[in-house]
PDB file of C-alpha atoms and ligand atoms in Angstrom:
ATOM      1  CA  UNK A  27      14.947  30.178 -62.517  1.00  0.00           C
ATOM      2  CA  UNK A  28      14.508  32.858 -59.954  1.00  0.00           C
ATOM      3  CA  UNK A  29      17.177  35.178 -61.267  1.00  0.00           C
ATOM      4  CA  UNK A  30      15.064  37.452 -63.450  1.00  0.00           C
ATOM      5  CA  UNK A  31      17.966  39.075 -65.245  1.00  0.00           C
ATOM      6  CA  UNK A  32      19.391  35.910 -66.708  1.00  0.00           C
ATOM      7  CA  UNK A  33      16.245  34.027 -67.484  1.00  0.00           C
ATOM      8  CA  UNK A  34      13.742  36.639 -68.507  1.00  0.00           C
ATOM      9  CA  UNK A  35      13.132  38.942 -71.419  1.00  0.00           C
ATOM     10  CA  UNK A  36      11.684  42.370 -70.667  1.00  0.00           C
ATOM     11  CA  UNK A  37      10.960  45.566 -72.558  1.00  0.00           C
ATOM     12  CA  UNK A  38      10.775  48.812 -70.594  1.00  0.00           C
ATOM     13  CA  UNK A  39       9.121  51.801 -72.251  1.00  0.00           C
ATOM     14  CA  UNK A  40      11.157  54.905 -71.428  1.00  0.00           C
ATOM     15  CA  UNK A  41       8.621  56.991 -73.269  1.00  0.00           C
ATOM     16  CA  UNK A  42       5.430  56.836 -75.279  1.00  0.00           C
ATOM     17  CA  UNK A  43       5.399  60.249 -76.967  1.00  0.00           C
ATOM     18  CA  UNK A  44       5.614  60.435 -80.731  1.00  0.00           C
ATOM     19  CA  UNK A  45       5.774  63.385 -83.089  1.00  0.00           C
ATOM     20  CA  UNK A  46       6.777  66.924 -82.386  1.00  0.00           C
ATOM     21  CA  UNK A  47       4.247  68.432 -80.007  1.00  0.00           C
ATOM     22  CA  UNK A  48       3.959  65.435 -77.715  1.00  0.00           C
ATOM     23  CA  UNK A  49       7.754  65.366 -77.462  1.00  0.00           C
ATOM     24  CA  UNK A  50       8.597  69.074 -77.236  1.00  0.00           C
ATOM     25  CA  UNK A  51       5.959  69.631 -74.565  1.00  0.00           C
ATOM     26  CA  UNK A  52       6.848  66.323 -72.871  1.00  0.00           C
ATOM     27  CA  UNK A  53       3.186  65.422 -72.481  1.00  0.00           C
ATOM     28  CA  UNK A  54       4.635  61.946 -72.308  1.00  0.00           C
ATOM     29  CA  UNK A  55       8.292  60.938 -72.047  1.00  0.00           C
ATOM     30  CA  UNK A  56      10.402  60.117 -75.103  1.00  0.00           C
ATOM     31  CA  UNK A  57      13.354  58.002 -73.969  1.00  0.00           C
ATOM     32  CA  UNK A  58      12.960  54.935 -76.213  1.00  0.00           C
ATOM     33  CA  UNK A  59      12.854  51.222 -75.373  1.00  0.00           C
ATOM     34  CA  UNK A  60      15.185  49.466 -72.941  1.00  0.00           C
ATOM     35  CA  UNK A  61      15.456  45.759 -73.699  1.00  0.00           C
ATOM     36  CA  UNK A  62      16.764  43.190 -71.268  1.00  0.00           C
ATOM     37  CA  UNK A  63      16.875  39.943 -73.217  1.00  0.00           C
ATOM     38  CA  UNK A  64      18.240  37.068 -71.142  1.00  0.00           C
ATOM     39  CA  UNK A  65      20.654  39.502 -69.516  1.00  0.00           C
ATOM     40  CA  UNK A  66      21.716  41.355 -72.683  1.00  0.00           C
ATOM     41  CA  UNK A  67      20.686  44.997 -72.362  1.00  0.00           C
ATOM     42  CA  UNK A  68      19.985  47.072 -75.457  1.00  0.00           C
ATOM     43  CA  UNK A  69      18.673  50.617 -75.796  1.00  0.00           C
ATOM     44  CA  UNK A  70      16.542  51.358 -78.850  1.00  0.00           C
ATOM     45  CA  UNK A  71      15.803  54.904 -80.043  1.00  0.00           C
ATOM     46  CA  UNK A  72      17.165  57.111 -77.235  1.00  0.00           C
ATOM     47  CA  UNK A  73      15.005  60.183 -77.746  1.00  0.00           C
ATOM     48  CA  UNK A  74      15.064  63.321 -75.578  1.00  0.00           C
ATOM     49  CA  UNK A  75      15.114  62.367 -71.899  1.00  0.00           C
ATOM     50  CA  UNK A  76      16.517  58.850 -72.332  1.00  0.00           C
ATOM     51  CA  UNK A  77      19.213  59.534 -69.724  1.00  0.00           C
ATOM     52  CA  UNK A  78      16.717  60.987 -67.248  1.00  0.00           C
ATOM     53  CA  UNK A  79      14.123  58.251 -67.777  1.00  0.00           C
ATOM     54  CA  UNK A  80      16.620  55.389 -67.566  1.00  0.00           C
ATOM     55  CA  UNK A  81      18.374  56.603 -64.417  1.00  0.00           C
ATOM     56  CA  UNK A  82      15.004  57.334 -62.811  1.00  0.00           C
ATOM     57  CA  UNK A  83      14.064  53.700 -63.387  1.00  0.00           C
ATOM     58  CA  UNK A  84      17.385  52.436 -62.007  1.00  0.00           C
ATOM     59  CA  UNK A  85      18.505  51.092 -65.362  1.00  0.00           C
ATOM     60  CA  UNK A  86      22.278  51.086 -65.645  1.00  0.00           C
ATOM     61  CA  UNK A  87      23.716  52.395 -68.883  1.00  0.00           C
ATOM     62  CA  UNK A  88      27.090  50.793 -68.151  1.00  0.00           C
ATOM     63  CA  UNK A  89      25.364  47.431 -68.585  1.00  0.00           C
ATOM     64  CA  UNK A  90      24.267  48.211 -72.140  1.00  0.00           C
ATOM     65  CA  UNK A  91      25.762  46.084 -74.912  1.00  0.00           C
ATOM     66  CA  UNK A  92      24.378  48.203 -77.719  1.00  0.00           C
ATOM     67  CA  UNK A  93      22.347  51.212 -78.746  1.00  0.00           C
ATOM     68  CA  UNK A  94      20.179  50.919 -81.858  1.00  0.00           C
ATOM     69  CA  UNK A  95      18.770  53.902 -83.717  1.00  0.00           C
ATOM     70  CA  UNK A  96      15.930  53.233 -86.151  1.00  0.00           C
ATOM     71  CA  UNK A  97      16.409  56.625 -87.814  1.00  0.00           C
ATOM     72  CA  UNK A  98      17.936  60.012 -87.272  1.00  0.00           C
ATOM     73  CA  UNK A  99      14.845  62.014 -86.252  1.00  0.00           C
ATOM     74  CA  UNK A 100      15.362  63.761 -82.921  1.00  0.00           C
ATOM     75  CA  UNK A 101      12.649  61.891 -81.054  1.00  0.00           C
ATOM     76  CA  UNK A 102      14.672  58.705 -81.750  1.00  0.00           C
ATOM     77  CA  UNK A 103      18.254  59.912 -81.428  1.00  0.00           C
ATOM     78  CA  UNK A 104      18.561  63.115 -79.380  1.00  0.00           C
ATOM     79  CA  UNK A 105      20.164  61.466 -76.335  1.00  0.00           C
ATOM     80  CA  UNK A 106      22.475  59.080 -78.187  1.00  0.00           C
ATOM     81  CA  UNK A 107      25.641  61.026 -77.362  1.00  0.00           C
ATOM     82  CA  UNK A 108      25.033  61.216 -73.631  1.00  0.00           C
ATOM     83  CA  UNK A 109      23.914  57.570 -73.571  1.00  0.00           C
ATOM     84  CA  UNK A 110      27.193  56.544 -75.229  1.00  0.00           C
ATOM     85  CA  UNK A 111      29.016  58.505 -72.557  1.00  0.00           C
ATOM     86  CA  UNK A 112      26.969  56.742 -69.868  1.00  0.00           C
ATOM     87  CA  UNK A 113      27.418  53.293 -71.470  1.00  0.00           C
ATOM     88  CA  UNK A 114      31.210  53.713 -71.490  1.00  0.00           C
ATOM     89  CA  UNK A 115      31.659  55.325 -68.063  1.00  0.00           C
ATOM     90  CA  UNK A 116      32.558  58.623 -69.657  1.00  0.00           C
ATOM     91  CA  UNK A 117      34.837  56.942 -72.151  1.00  0.00           C
ATOM     92  CA  UNK A 118      36.990  55.229 -69.522  1.00  0.00           C
ATOM     93  CA  UNK A 119      35.709  51.782 -70.399  1.00  0.00           C
ATOM     94  CA  UNK A 120      35.462  51.002 -74.094  1.00  0.00           C
ATOM     95  CA  UNK A 121      32.174  49.231 -74.487  1.00  0.00           C
ATOM     96  CA  UNK A 122      29.163  48.601 -76.675  1.00  0.00           C
ATOM     97  CA  UNK A 123      28.094  48.899 -80.277  1.00  0.00           C
ATOM     98  CA  UNK A 124      26.049  51.479 -82.079  1.00  0.00           C
ATOM     99  CA  UNK A 125      23.667  50.385 -84.861  1.00  0.00           C
ATOM    100  CA  UNK A 126      22.190  53.035 -87.136  1.00  0.00           C
ATOM    101  CA  UNK A 127      21.258  53.600 -90.793  1.00  0.00           C
ATOM    102  CA  UNK A 128      23.974  55.144 -92.988  1.00  0.00           C
ATOM    103  CA  UNK A 129      21.848  58.246 -93.257  1.00  0.00           C
ATOM    104  CA  UNK A 130      22.276  58.858 -89.497  1.00  0.00           C
ATOM    105  CA  UNK A 131      26.062  58.465 -89.692  1.00  0.00           C
ATOM    106  CA  UNK A 132      27.291  60.108 -92.867  1.00  0.00           C
ATOM    107  CA  UNK A 133      26.912  63.750 -93.914  1.00  0.00           C
ATOM    108  CA  UNK A 134      25.483  65.013 -90.640  1.00  0.00           C
ATOM    109  CA  UNK A 135      26.181  62.294 -88.066  1.00  0.00           C
ATOM    110  CA  UNK A 136      23.956  61.959 -85.017  1.00  0.00           C
ATOM    111  CA  UNK A 137      27.013  61.106 -82.908  1.00  0.00           C
ATOM    112  CA  UNK A 138      29.975  63.328 -82.201  1.00  0.00           C
ATOM    113  CA  UNK A 139      33.218  62.070 -83.717  1.00  0.00           C
ATOM    114  CA  UNK A 140      35.138  62.027 -80.425  1.00  0.00           C
ATOM    115  CA  UNK A 141      32.652  59.517 -79.000  1.00  0.00           C
ATOM    116  CA  UNK A 142      33.340  56.985 -81.756  1.00  0.00           C
ATOM    117  CA  UNK A 143      36.511  55.928 -79.926  1.00  0.00           C
ATOM    118  CA  UNK A 144      34.557  55.237 -76.750  1.00  0.00           C
ATOM    119  CA  UNK A 145      32.616  52.340 -78.235  1.00  0.00           C
ATOM    120  CA  UNK A 146      33.656  49.028 -79.758  1.00  0.00           C
ATOM    121  CA  UNK A 147      32.283  49.958 -83.138  1.00  0.00           C
ATOM    122  CA  UNK A 148      29.464  51.056 -85.369  1.00  0.00           C
ATOM    123  CA  UNK A 149      27.345  48.781 -87.531  1.00  0.00           C
ATOM    124  CA  UNK A 150      25.334  50.187 -90.378  1.00  0.00           C
ATOM    125  CA  UNK A 151      21.720  49.047 -90.642  1.00  0.00           C
ATOM    126  CA  UNK A 152      20.651  47.942 -94.101  1.00  0.00           C
ATOM    127  CA  UNK A 153      17.528  46.449 -95.578  1.00  0.00           C
ATOM    128  CA  UNK A 154      17.285  42.665 -95.219  1.00  0.00           C
ATOM    129  CA  UNK A 155      20.324  42.272 -92.944  1.00  0.00           C
ATOM    130  CA  UNK A 156      20.748  40.298 -89.720  1.00  0.00           C
ATOM    131  CA  UNK A 157      22.849  41.346 -86.763  1.00  0.00           C
ATOM    132  CA  UNK A 158      23.832  39.863 -83.451  1.00  0.00           C
ATOM    133  CA  UNK A 159      24.489  41.304 -80.020  1.00  0.00           C
ATOM    134  CA  UNK A 160      25.840  38.687 -77.602  1.00  0.00           C
ATOM    135  CA  UNK A 161      23.181  35.942 -77.549  1.00  0.00           C
ATOM    136  CA  UNK A 162      20.519  38.026 -79.299  1.00  0.00           C
ATOM    137  CA  UNK A 163      19.898  38.384 -83.018  1.00  0.00           C
ATOM    138  CA  UNK A 164      17.814  40.891 -84.846  1.00  0.00           C
ATOM    139  CA  UNK A 165      17.092  41.751 -88.434  1.00  0.00           C
ATOM    140  CA  UNK A 166      15.934  44.808 -90.313  1.00  0.00           C
ATOM    141  CA  UNK A 167      13.588  43.290 -92.871  1.00  0.00           C
ATOM    142  CA  UNK A 168      12.515  46.297 -94.892  1.00  0.00           C
ATOM    143  CA  UNK A 169      13.300  49.954 -95.407  1.00  0.00           C
ATOM    144  CA  UNK A 170      10.416  52.049 -94.129  1.00  0.00           C
ATOM    145  CA  UNK A 171       8.564  54.799 -95.960  1.00  0.00           C
ATOM    146  CA  UNK A 172       9.628  57.783 -93.901  1.00  0.00           C
ATOM    147  CA  UNK A 173      11.408  61.047 -94.834  1.00  0.00           C
ATOM    148  CA  UNK A 174      14.802  59.706 -93.648  1.00  0.00           C
ATOM    149  CA  UNK A 175      16.363  56.223 -93.875  1.00  0.00           C
ATOM    150  CA  UNK A 176      14.448  54.147 -91.304  1.00  0.00           C
ATOM    151  CA  UNK A 177      14.302  50.495 -90.239  1.00  0.00           C
ATOM    152  CA  UNK A 178      12.243  48.517 -87.783  1.00  0.00           C
ATOM    153  CA  UNK A 179      13.562  45.343 -86.210  1.00  0.00           C
ATOM    154  CA  UNK A 180      12.586  41.760 -85.470  1.00  0.00           C
ATOM    155  CA  UNK A 181      14.384  40.465 -82.372  1.00  0.00           C
ATOM    156  CA  UNK A 182      14.990  36.817 -81.574  1.00  0.00           C
ATOM    157  CA  UNK A 183      15.828  35.698 -78.072  1.00  0.00           C
ATOM    158  CA  UNK A 184      16.170  32.164 -76.733  1.00  0.00           C
ATOM    159  CA  UNK A 185      12.440  31.819 -76.287  1.00  0.00           C
ATOM    160  CA  UNK A 186      10.683  34.638 -78.116  1.00  0.00           C
ATOM    161  CA  UNK A 187      10.402  36.799 -81.188  1.00  0.00           C
ATOM    162  CA  UNK A 188       9.093  40.329 -81.251  1.00  0.00           C
ATOM    163  CA  UNK A 189       8.960  43.144 -83.735  1.00  0.00           C
ATOM    164  CA  UNK A 190       9.409  46.863 -83.333  1.00  0.00           C
ATOM    165  CA  UNK A 191       7.695  48.693 -86.191  1.00  0.00           C
ATOM    166  CA  UNK A 192       9.357  52.103 -86.051  1.00  0.00           C
ATOM    167  CA  UNK A 193       8.068  55.207 -87.830  1.00  0.00           C
ATOM    168  CA  UNK A 194       6.670  54.563 -91.284  1.00  0.00           C
ATOM    169  CA  UNK A 195       3.806  55.199 -93.606  1.00  0.00           C
ATOM    170  CA  UNK A 196       1.704  52.063 -94.215  1.00  0.00           C
ATOM    171  CA  UNK A 197       2.733  49.770 -97.068  1.00  0.00           C
ATOM    172  CA  UNK A 198       1.633  46.210 -97.782  1.00  0.00           C
ATOM    173  CA  UNK A 199       4.859  44.317 -97.121  1.00  0.00           C
ATOM    174  CA  UNK A 200       4.949  45.631 -93.537  1.00  0.00           C
ATOM    175  CA  UNK A 201       2.730  42.745 -92.475  1.00  0.00           C
ATOM    176  CA  UNK A 202       4.855  39.952 -93.909  1.00  0.00           C
ATOM    177  CA  UNK A 203       8.068  41.660 -92.748  1.00  0.00           C
ATOM    178  CA  UNK A 204       7.080  41.835 -89.092  1.00  0.00           C
ATOM    179  CA  UNK A 205       5.312  38.543 -88.441  1.00  0.00           C
ATOM    180  CA  UNK A 206       6.052  37.660 -84.805  1.00  0.00           C
ATOM    181  CA  UNK A 207       4.500  36.835 -81.452  1.00  0.00           C
ATOM    182  CA  UNK A 208       4.547  40.429 -80.260  1.00  0.00           C
ATOM    183  CA  UNK A 209       4.468  43.616 -82.287  1.00  0.00           C
ATOM    184  CA  UNK A 210       5.242  47.065 -80.952  1.00  0.00           C
ATOM    185  CA  UNK A 211       3.876  49.722 -83.260  1.00  0.00           C
ATOM    186  CA  UNK A 212       4.594  53.433 -83.391  1.00  0.00           C
ATOM    187  CA  UNK A 213       1.061  54.710 -83.824  1.00  0.00           C
ATOM    188  CA  UNK A 214       1.194  58.463 -84.246  1.00  0.00           C
ATOM    189  CA  UNK A 215      -2.115  59.224 -85.966  1.00  0.00           C
ATOM    190  CA  UNK A 216      -5.808  58.425 -85.528  1.00  0.00           C
ATOM    191  CA  UNK A 217      -6.399  58.192 -89.273  1.00  0.00           C
ATOM    192  CA  UNK A 218      -4.091  58.222 -92.298  1.00  0.00           C
ATOM    193  CA  UNK A 219      -3.071  61.803 -93.045  1.00  0.00           C
ATOM    194  CA  UNK A 220      -1.115  61.918 -96.291  1.00  0.00           C
ATOM    195  CA  UNK A 221       1.567  63.074 -96.868  1.00  0.00           C
ATOM    196  CA  UNK A 222       2.481  62.427 -93.198  1.00  0.00           C
ATOM    197  CA  UNK A 223       4.596  59.256 -93.147  1.00  0.00           C
ATOM    198  CA  UNK A 224       3.265  57.686 -89.960  1.00  0.00           C
ATOM    199  CA  UNK A 225       0.991  54.788 -89.042  1.00  0.00           C
ATOM    200  CA  UNK A 226      -2.539  55.463 -87.883  1.00  0.00           C
ATOM    201  CA  UNK A 227      -4.857  53.542 -85.572  1.00  0.00           C
ATOM    202  CA  UNK A 228      -6.833  52.357 -88.622  1.00  0.00           C
ATOM    203  CA  UNK A 229      -3.698  50.886 -90.173  1.00  0.00           C
ATOM    204  CA  UNK A 230      -2.620  49.402 -86.850  1.00  0.00           C
ATOM    205  CA  UNK A 231      -5.919  47.527 -86.782  1.00  0.00           C
ATOM    206  CA  UNK A 232      -5.277  46.161 -90.264  1.00  0.00           C
ATOM    207  CA  UNK A 233      -1.709  45.111 -89.372  1.00  0.00           C
ATOM    208  CA  UNK A 234      -2.879  43.336 -86.212  1.00  0.00           C
ATOM    209  CA  UNK A 235      -5.542  41.462 -88.164  1.00  0.00           C
ATOM    210  CA  UNK A 236      -3.006  40.406 -90.793  1.00  0.00           C
ATOM    211  CA  UNK A 237      -0.141  39.392 -88.478  1.00  0.00           C
ATOM    212  CA  UNK A 238      -2.323  37.989 -85.681  1.00  0.00           C
ATOM    213  CA  UNK A 239       0.362  38.310 -82.973  1.00  0.00           C
ATOM    214  CA  UNK A 240      -0.297  37.085 -79.450  1.00  0.00           C
ATOM    215  CA  UNK A 241       0.033  40.660 -78.194  1.00  0.00           C
ATOM    216  CA  UNK A 242       0.265  44.075 -79.871  1.00  0.00           C
ATOM    217  CA  UNK A 243       1.571  47.131 -78.040  1.00  0.00           C
ATOM    218  CA  UNK A 244       0.841  50.642 -79.290  1.00  0.00           C
ATOM    219  CA  UNK A 245       3.271  53.449 -78.458  1.00  0.00           C
ATOM    220  CA  UNK A 246       4.761  56.702 -79.815  1.00  0.00           C
ATOM    221  CA  UNK A 247       1.474  58.560 -79.662  1.00  0.00           C
ATOM    222  CA  UNK A 248       0.715  61.777 -81.493  1.00  0.00           C
ATOM    223  CA  UNK A 249      -1.524  64.447 -80.039  1.00  0.00           C
ATOM    224  CA  UNK A 250      -4.756  63.132 -81.591  1.00  0.00           C
ATOM    225  CA  UNK A 251      -4.192  59.629 -80.237  1.00  0.00           C
ATOM    226  CA  UNK A 252      -3.258  61.054 -76.838  1.00  0.00           C
ATOM    227  CA  UNK A 253      -6.439  63.125 -76.672  1.00  0.00           C
ATOM    228  CA  UNK A 254      -8.527  60.086 -77.644  1.00  0.00           C
ATOM    229  CA  UNK A 255      -6.880  58.160 -74.743  1.00  0.00           C
ATOM    230  CA  UNK A 256      -4.547  55.406 -75.968  1.00  0.00           C
ATOM    231  CA  UNK A 257      -5.876  52.842 -73.478  1.00  0.00           C
ATOM    232  CA  UNK A 258      -9.423  53.299 -74.816  1.00  0.00           C
ATOM    233  CA  UNK A 259      -8.143  52.844 -78.350  1.00  0.00           C
ATOM    234  CA  UNK A 260      -6.290  49.692 -77.292  1.00  0.00           C
ATOM    235  CA  UNK A 261      -9.423  48.294 -75.668  1.00  0.00           C
ATOM    236  CA  UNK A 262     -11.439  48.920 -78.819  1.00  0.00           C
ATOM    237  CA  UNK A 263      -8.762  47.360 -81.026  1.00  0.00           C
ATOM    238  CA  UNK A 264      -8.717  44.283 -78.780  1.00  0.00           C
ATOM    239  CA  UNK A 265     -12.450  43.863 -79.346  1.00  0.00           C
ATOM    240  CA  UNK A 266     -12.173  44.452 -83.088  1.00  0.00           C
ATOM    241  CA  UNK A 267      -9.231  42.128 -83.679  1.00  0.00           C
ATOM    242  CA  UNK A 268      -9.510  39.447 -81.008  1.00  0.00           C
ATOM    243  CA  UNK A 269      -5.827  40.081 -80.178  1.00  0.00           C
ATOM    244  CA  UNK A 270      -4.691  41.440 -76.835  1.00  0.00           C
ATOM    245  CA  UNK A 271      -3.778  45.078 -77.584  1.00  0.00           C
ATOM    246  CA  UNK A 272      -2.028  47.190 -74.951  1.00  0.00           C
ATOM    247  CA  UNK A 273      -1.361  50.925 -74.954  1.00  0.00           C
ATOM    248  CA  UNK A 274       2.154  51.445 -73.578  1.00  0.00           C
ATOM    249  CA  UNK A 275       2.586  53.758 -70.593  1.00  0.00           C
ATOM    250  CA  UNK A 276       5.722  55.620 -69.591  1.00  0.00           C
ATOM    251  CA  UNK A 277       7.777  53.234 -67.473  1.00  0.00           C
ATOM    252  CA  UNK A 278       5.751  50.153 -68.399  1.00  0.00           C
ATOM    253  CA  UNK A 279       7.802  46.959 -68.233  1.00  0.00           C
ATOM    254  CA  UNK A 280       6.482  44.184 -70.438  1.00  0.00           C
ATOM    255  CA  UNK A 281       7.716  40.690 -69.614  1.00  0.00           C
ATOM    256  CA  UNK A 282       7.801  38.449 -72.652  1.00  0.00           C
ATOM    257  CA  UNK A 283       6.809  35.474 -70.507  1.00  0.00           C
ATOM    258  CA  UNK A 284       3.288  36.889 -70.853  1.00  0.00           C
ATOM    259  CA  UNK A 285       3.385  35.574 -74.408  1.00  0.00           C
ATOM    260  CA  UNK A 286       3.691  32.028 -73.086  1.00  0.00           C
ATOM    261  CA  UNK A 287       0.364  32.259 -71.217  1.00  0.00           C
ATOM    262  CA  UNK A 288      -1.682  33.406 -74.180  1.00  0.00           C
TER     263      UNK A 288
HETATM  264 ZN1   ZN B 328      10.501  59.801 -87.497  1.00  0.00          ZN
END
């Protein structure tokens, strides 16, 4: 089919910055992931600048069916309120669902209470649950090891599966939880740096070797990774693992049909 929107699955990176200094200095953008899966549009982790990055790339928030927040940290949730306003045409058109862990919704919610009436509803992310958004399903296989309640996701479309491994420290069941054709990994550090609860390049290499996806995409870079040049790291990891590893760039649009060629 020629109509890309209805037949194709794409992931647009509205940012690749991870951790505080990369984000606060905007050395790279931090707007999250915009999924278009057979025409269903979903925004994941709208960090600071999500509104600016999405409008700049002509993505239309009023087409979104849902916003998913992996966890409450600012680099994943800062723009959620304005994106809800954009998704619902300023509240004039009730639309869309918000998915977030209980921890992001309870004592100190990441969304303002008046905006809750703008959307169709809120669904709480829990370990081991499955969810659906129109024709798309996703599950949150395991609670991550991170200072706040955090989940990654495995998405299933008509033709593909892919995993988003959000912020976490390494633990063994990560590999079996996120087995899929494509993995997107938030790779903040060069090497493990306890007690910092983030994945490093060394652990990314291990995960890629264990899961053996068709493609692995690194994103959410910390300062050390940025200074070492993410694309050089990706090239080296490709050689070491035999898997095609890509370093995401701001604005990069990955078409999942690439998985069919490999
Ligand atoms: Zn975090």
